[in-house]
Coordinates of C-alpha atoms (C1' of nucleotides) in Angstrom, one line a residue:
Chain A
X1 CA 0.2 0.1 -0.2
X2 CA 1.0 3.6 -0.4
X3 CA 1.6 6.2 2.2
X4 CA -2.1 7.6 2.5
X5 CA -3.4 4.2 2.5
X6 CA -0.8 2.9 5.4
X7 CA -1.5 6.2 7.2
X8 CA -5.5 5.7 7.1
X9 CA -5.3 2.3 8.2
X10 CA -2.9 3.4 11.1
X11 CA -4.9 6.1 12.1
X12 CA -1.9 9.0 11.5
X13 CA -1.1 11.3 8.7
X14 CA 0.7 10.8 5.7
X15 CA 3.1 13.3 7.0
X16 CA 3.6 11.6 9.7
X17 CA 4.5 8.3 7.7
X18 CA 6.6 10.1 5.7
X19 CA 8.1 11.9 8.7
X20 CA 8.7 8.2 10.8
X21 CA 10.5 7.0 7.1
X22 CA 12.7 9.7 7.0
X23 CA 13.8 9.3 10.5
X24 CA 14.2 5.5 9.5
X25 CA 11.4 3.9 11.5
X26 CA 9.6 2.6 8.5
X27 CA 11.6 1.3 5.6
X28 CA 9.4 1.1 2.7
X29 CA 10.3 -0.5 -0.9
X30 CA 10.2 1.3 -3.7
X31 CA 7.8 1.2 -7.0
X32 CA 10.2 0.4 -9.8
X33 CA 8.0 2.6 -12.6
X34 CA 7.6 5.7 -10.4
X35 CA 9.7 5.7 -7.3
X36 CA 6.4 5.6 -4.8
X37 CA 6.8 4.1 -1.4
X38 CA 5.3 1.0 -1.0
X39 CA 4.3 -0.4 2.2
X40 CA 3.3 -4.0 3.6
X41 CA 1.6 -5.5 6.2
X42 CA 4.6 -5.8 8.5
X43 CA 4.9 -2.1 8.1
X44 CA 1.7 -1.6 9.3
X45 CA 2.3 -3.6 12.5
X46 CA 5.4 -1.6 12.7
X47 CA 3.3 1.2 12.9
X48 CA 1.4 -0.1 15.6
X49 CA 4.6 -0.6 17.5
X50 CA 5.4 2.8 16.7
X51 CA 2.4 4.2 18.0
X52 CA 2.4 2.0 21.4
X53 CA 5.8 2.9 22.1
X54 CA 4.7 6.9 21.2
X55 CA 2.1 6.8 24.0
X56 CA 4.4 5.2 26.3
X57 CA 6.5 8.5 25.8
X58 CA 9.2 7.2 24.0
X59 CA 11.1 9.5 21.6
X60 CA 10.9 9.2 17.5
X61 CA 15.1 8.6 18.1
X62 CA 14.4 6.1 20.8
X63 CA 12.1 4.1 19.1
X64 CA 14.4 4.1 16.4
X65 CA 17.2 2.9 18.5
X66 CA 14.8 0.0 20.0
X67 CA 13.6 -1.1 16.3
X68 CA 17.6 -0.9 15.6
X69 CA 18.3 -3.7 18.3
X70 CA 15.1 -6.1 17.3
X71 CA 16.1 -6.0 13.9
X72 CA 19.5 -6.8 14.7
X73 CA 18.2 -9.9 16.7
X74 CA 19.2 -8.5 20.1
X75 CA 16.7 -8.0 22.6
X76 CA 15.6 -4.5 22.9
X77 CA 14.0 -5.2 26.6
X78 CA 16.7 -3.8 28.4
X79 CA 17.0 -0.8 26.7
X80 CA 13.4 -0.1 27.3
X81 CA 13.3 -0.8 30.3
X82 CA 16.3 1.8 31.0
X83 CA 14.9 4.5 28.6
X84 CA 11.5 4.3 30.3
X85 CA 12.9 4.5 33.9
X86 CA 15.1 7.3 33.2
X87 CA 12.1 9.2 31.3
X88 CA 9.8 8.8 34.0
X89 CA 11.2 11.1 36.7
X90 CA 11.7 13.6 33.9
X91 CA 7.8 13.8 33.0
X92 CA 7.3 14.3 36.8
X93 CA 9.6 17.2 37.1
X94 CA 8.1 18.6 33.7
X95 CA 4.3 18.3 35.3
X96 CA 5.6 19.7 38.9
X97 CA 6.9 22.9 36.7
X98 CA 3.6 23.1 34.9
X99 CA 2.0 22.8 38.3
X100 CA 3.8 25.6 39.6
X101 CA 3.3 27.7 36.7
X102 CA -0.7 27.3 36.9
X103 CA -0.6 28.2 40.0
X104 CA 1.4 31.1 39.6
X105 CA -1.1 32.2 36.8
X106 CA -4.2 31.5 39.0
X107 CA -2.8 33.6 41.7
X108 CA -2.2 36.3 39.3
X109 CA -5.8 36.1 37.6
X110 CA -7.3 35.9 41.3
X111 CA -5.6 39.3 42.3
X112 CA -5.9 41.3 39.3
X113 CA -9.7 40.7 39.2
X114 CA -10.0 44.0 41.8
X115 CA -7.0 45.7 40.1
X116 CA -7.8 48.5 37.5
X117 CA -6.2 48.3 34.3
X118 CA -3.9 51.3 34.5
X119 CA -2.4 53.1 31.9
X120 CA 1.6 53.2 30.9
X121 CA 3.5 56.1 31.9
X122 CA 6.8 56.6 32.6
X123 CA 7.7 54.4 35.3
X124 CA 5.0 51.5 34.6
X125 CA 4.3 49.1 31.7
X126 CA 1.5 47.0 33.1
X127 CA 0.7 46.9 36.6
X128 CA -0.5 43.8 36.3
X129 CA 2.5 42.0 35.8
X130 CA 4.5 44.7 37.8
X131 CA 2.4 43.5 40.8
X132 CA 3.0 39.9 40.6
X133 CA 5.5 39.2 43.3
X134 CA 9.2 38.8 42.0
X135 CA 10.7 35.6 43.7
X136 CA 14.5 34.9 42.6
X137 CA 13.5 30.9 41.6
X138 CA 14.2 30.5 38.0
X139 CA 11.4 30.2 35.6
X140 CA 11.2 27.1 33.3
X141 CA 10.1 27.2 29.6
X142 CA 6.9 25.8 29.0
Chain B
X1 CA 26.1 48.9 30.1
X2 CA 27.1 46.2 27.6
X3 CA 25.2 42.9 27.2
X4 CA 27.2 40.8 29.8
X5 CA 26.5 43.6 32.5
X6 CA 22.9 43.6 31.7
X7 CA 22.4 39.9 31.7
X8 CA 24.5 39.5 35.1
X9 CA 22.6 42.4 37.1
X10 CA 19.4 40.7 35.6
X11 CA 20.8 37.3 36.5
X12 CA 20.6 35.4 32.8
X13 CA 22.9 34.7 30.1
X14 CA 24.2 37.2 27.6
X15 CA 22.7 34.7 25.0
X16 CA 19.2 35.2 26.6
X17 CA 20.0 39.2 26.3
X18 CA 20.9 39.0 22.7
X19 CA 17.9 36.8 22.3
X20 CA 15.6 39.3 23.6
X21 CA 17.3 42.2 21.6
X22 CA 17.4 39.9 18.3
X23 CA 13.3 39.2 19.1
X24 CA 12.6 43.2 19.7
X25 CA 11.9 43.1 23.3
X26 CA 15.1 44.9 24.1
X27 CA 16.4 48.1 22.4
X28 CA 19.5 48.8 23.0
X29 CA 21.5 52.1 21.6
X30 CA 24.7 51.4 20.0
X31 CA 28.4 52.6 20.6
X32 CA 29.2 55.0 18.1
X33 CA 32.9 53.6 17.8
X34 CA 32.5 49.8 17.6
X35 CA 28.6 49.2 17.3
X36 CA 28.6 47.5 20.8
X37 CA 24.8 47.2 22.3
X38 CA 24.7 50.1 24.8
X39 CA 22.3 49.1 27.6
X40 CA 20.7 51.5 29.9
X41 CA 19.3 51.3 33.7
X42 CA 15.8 51.4 31.8
X43 CA 16.9 48.2 29.9
X44 CA 17.1 46.4 33.3
X45 CA 14.2 47.6 34.4
X46 CA 12.7 46.4 31.2
X47 CA 14.3 43.0 31.2
X48 CA 13.1 42.4 35.0
X49 CA 9.7 43.1 33.7
X50 CA 10.4 40.7 30.7
X51 CA 11.4 38.2 33.7
X52 CA 8.1 38.9 35.4
X53 CA 6.0 38.3 32.3
X54 CA 8.3 35.1 31.7
X55 CA 7.6 33.5 35.0
X56 CA 3.7 34.0 34.4
X57 CA 3.9 31.7 31.5
X58 CA 3.6 34.3 28.9
X59 CA 5.8 34.0 25.4
X60 CA 8.5 35.9 24.3
X61 CA 6.2 37.0 21.5
X62 CA 3.3 37.7 23.5
X63 CA 5.6 39.8 25.7
X64 CA 7.1 41.9 22.6
X65 CA 2.9 42.7 21.9
X66 CA 2.3 43.9 25.7
X67 CA 5.5 45.8 25.2
X68 CA 4.5 47.4 22.1
X69 CA 1.4 48.5 23.4
X70 CA 2.9 50.1 26.7
X71 CA 5.5 51.5 24.2
X72 CA 2.4 53.2 22.3
X73 CA 0.7 54.9 25.6
X74 CA -2.0 52.0 25.1
X75 CA -2.8 50.2 28.2
X76 CA -1.8 46.5 27.8
X77 CA -3.9 45.2 30.8
X78 CA -6.5 44.1 28.7
X79 CA -4.2 42.0 26.3
X80 CA -2.7 40.5 29.4
X81 CA -5.6 39.7 31.2
X82 CA -7.0 37.8 28.1
X83 CA -3.6 36.0 27.2
X84 CA -3.3 34.6 30.7
X85 CA -6.8 33.5 30.8
X86 CA -6.4 31.6 27.3
X87 CA -3.1 30.1 28.0
X88 CA -4.4 28.8 31.7
X89 CA -6.5 26.3 30.7
X90 CA -4.2 25.1 28.0
X91 CA -1.4 24.5 30.6
X92 CA -4.2 22.5 33.0
X93 CA -5.0 20.4 29.5
X94 CA -0.9 19.8 29.3
X95 CA -0.8 18.9 33.0
X96 CA -3.3 16.5 32.3
X97 CA -1.7 14.7 29.1
X98 CA 1.5 15.1 31.3
X99 CA -0.2 12.8 34.0
X100 CA -1.6 10.6 31.9
X101 CA 1.3 10.0 30.3
X102 CA 3.2 9.4 33.7
X103 CA 0.5 6.9 35.0
X104 CA 0.7 4.8 31.6
X105 CA 4.5 4.7 31.9
X106 CA 4.5 3.8 35.5
X107 CA 1.7 1.1 34.9
X108 CA 4.3 -0.4 32.1
X109 CA 7.0 -0.3 34.5
X110 CA 4.8 -2.2 37.0
X111 CA 3.9 -4.8 34.8
X112 CA 7.2 -5.0 33.2
X113 CA 8.8 -6.0 36.4
X114 CA 6.9 -9.2 36.2
X115 CA 7.9 -10.1 32.3
X116 CA 11.1 -11.8 31.2
X117 CA 13.2 -9.6 28.4
X118 CA 12.5 -12.2 25.1
X119 CA 14.2 -11.6 22.2
X120 CA 12.7 -10.5 18.8
X121 CA 11.0 -13.1 16.8
X122 CA 9.7 -13.0 13.3
X123 CA 6.6 -11.5 15.0
X124 CA 7.4 -9.6 17.9
X125 CA 9.8 -6.4 18.6
X126 CA 9.7 -6.2 22.0
X127 CA 7.0 -7.8 24.1
X128 CA 7.2 -5.0 26.7
X129 CA 6.1 -2.5 24.4
X130 CA 3.4 -4.9 22.6
X131 CA 2.2 -6.0 25.6
X132 CA 1.3 -2.5 26.6
X133 CA -2.6 -2.3 26.2
X134 CA -3.3 -0.5 22.9
X135 CA -6.1 2.1 23.4
X136 CA -7.5 4.1 20.4
X137 CA -7.2 7.5 22.1
X138 CA -5.0 9.8 20.5
X139 CA -1.4 10.3 22.2
X140 CA -0.1 13.3 22.3
X141 CA 3.9 14.8 22.1
X142 CA 5.8 15.7 24.7
Chain C
dC1 C1' 52.6 44.0 23.3
dT2 C1' 50.2 39.8 24.1
dT3 C1' 46.5 37.2 25.8
dG4 C1' 42.5 36.5 27.1
dA5 C1' 37.5 38.2 27.7
dC6 C1' 34.1 40.4 25.3
dC7 C1' 31.5 41.9 21.3
dT8 C1' 29.0 41.5 16.4
dG9 C1' 26.6 39.0 12.6
dT10 C1' 25.3 34.9 11.2
dG11 C1' 24.1 29.9 11.3
dT12 C1' 22.7 25.6 13.1
dG13 C1' 20.7 22.5 17.0
dT14 C1' 16.7 20.6 20.0
dA15 C1' 11.3 17.5 19.0
dA16 C1' 7.6 16.2 16.4
dC17 C1' 5.8 16.7 13.2
dC18 C1' 2.9 20.4 10.0
dC19 C1' 3.2 22.8 5.7
dA20 C1' 4.4 24.7 0.9
dC21 C1' 6.3 24.3 -3.6
dA22 C1' 7.7 22.5 -8.1
dG23 C1' 7.2 18.9 -10.7
dG24 C1' 5.5 14.0 -11.9
dT25 C1' 1.8 10.1 -11.7
dT26 C1' -2.4 8.2 -10.7
dT27 C1' -7.3 7.9 -9.8
dT28 C1' -11.8 9.6 -10.9
dA29 C1' -15.3 11.6 -13.6
dC30 C1' -17.5 12.8 -17.7
Chain D
dG1 C1' -10.0 9.5 -24.5
dT2 C1' -9.7 13.9 -21.7
dA3 C1' -9.6 17.2 -17.4
dA4 C1' -9.3 17.7 -12.9
dA5 C1' -8.7 16.4 -8.6
dA6 C1' -6.3 13.6 -5.9
dC7 C1' -2.0 11.6 -4.6
dC8 C1' 3.4 11.2 -4.9
dT9 C1' 8.2 13.1 -4.5
dG10 C1' 12.1 15.5 -3.0
dT11 C1' 13.2 19.6 -0.6
dG12 C1' 12.7 23.4 2.2
dG13 C1' 10.9 26.3 5.9
dG14 C1' 8.4 27.0 10.4
dT15 C1' 6.9 26.0 15.5
dT16 C1' 9.4 27.9 21.2
dA17 C1' 13.2 29.7 24.0
dC18 C1' 17.3 29.3 24.1
dA19 C1' 22.3 27.8 23.4
dC20 C1' 26.3 27.1 20.9
dA21 C1' 29.6 27.6 17.1
dC22 C1' 32.3 30.4 13.9
dA23 C1' 34.9 34.2 11.8
dG24 C1' 36.5 38.4 12.8
dG25 C1' 36.8 42.8 15.2
dT26 C1' 37.4 45.5 20.0
dC27 C1' 38.3 45.6 24.6
dA28 C1' 40.9 44.7 29.3
dA29 C1' 44.5 43.3 32.2
dG30 C1' 49.3 41.7 32.9

DNA sequence: CTTGACCTGTGTGTAACCCACAGGTTTTAC
DNA sequence: GTAAAACCTGTGGGTTACACACAGGTCAAG
């Protein structure tokens, strides 16, 4: 099957299929006359595998590694365990960051309810933002 | 003051100062002889403002808009309220996504404790990943 | 004077896709 | 058979907030 059919049957976009192919996760044959990528049912199974791994939080590069191991007959399971155990605390940390951000935002919206909007003058750009307590803890990107 | 001094006094990297300057958040004068960027104490105050806004979750582009409003004498406060009120539910949604992902990862690690690693065969790449329940809900990127 | 620090403009990288474009091929409808 | 729409390819740019690299110029300290 061609790109769109695999995408449709796998429940992803054709762009995603092409992306996974470029990243080496999928390896289609080529039609000899027009160069179109031809995927087999095995590729569909592999796409399902990729999706499972994505849902578990594995990155595309990590899935590529896992598939390399498997294709070489080596067990990727120790790698899989290690990657996930390493990634989980990172996800937890990210959740904590976002939770702290959400609370800051909620506090700001709460206190801003009773504040006038004001107009910029020589000393102030926006009193709302300037009224927010400036703690010296580093702020993380979203 | 030059880039490094502003960065030091603002508690950020020189790279960050240069980035904010390129994005239009800071507008230094130029030394007439060597073209070096010269920042004033007003720029330092503006950097503090930017940091406050970043901590509240505003993006660099949004802060740019806010500063534009203020510099034109318009009150950016309605914009600020709107942006934050719009962004907060997005942050909450993101937290929920990551929480769901963390739980999936924890479940997987838990169930994998009692599973052997196995070796790839013709039908299986990695039994750990393949054993994970495949629900049809869409998975979001990290 | 020399060396190290700093400055500039410019370009690349990060992650996982998404979109656009030019040009070629296939499919569909008439 | 023809025309239009759909699809395919390779290639390049975009998204976010920085961080880093490089070549070349300038400044500060010894």
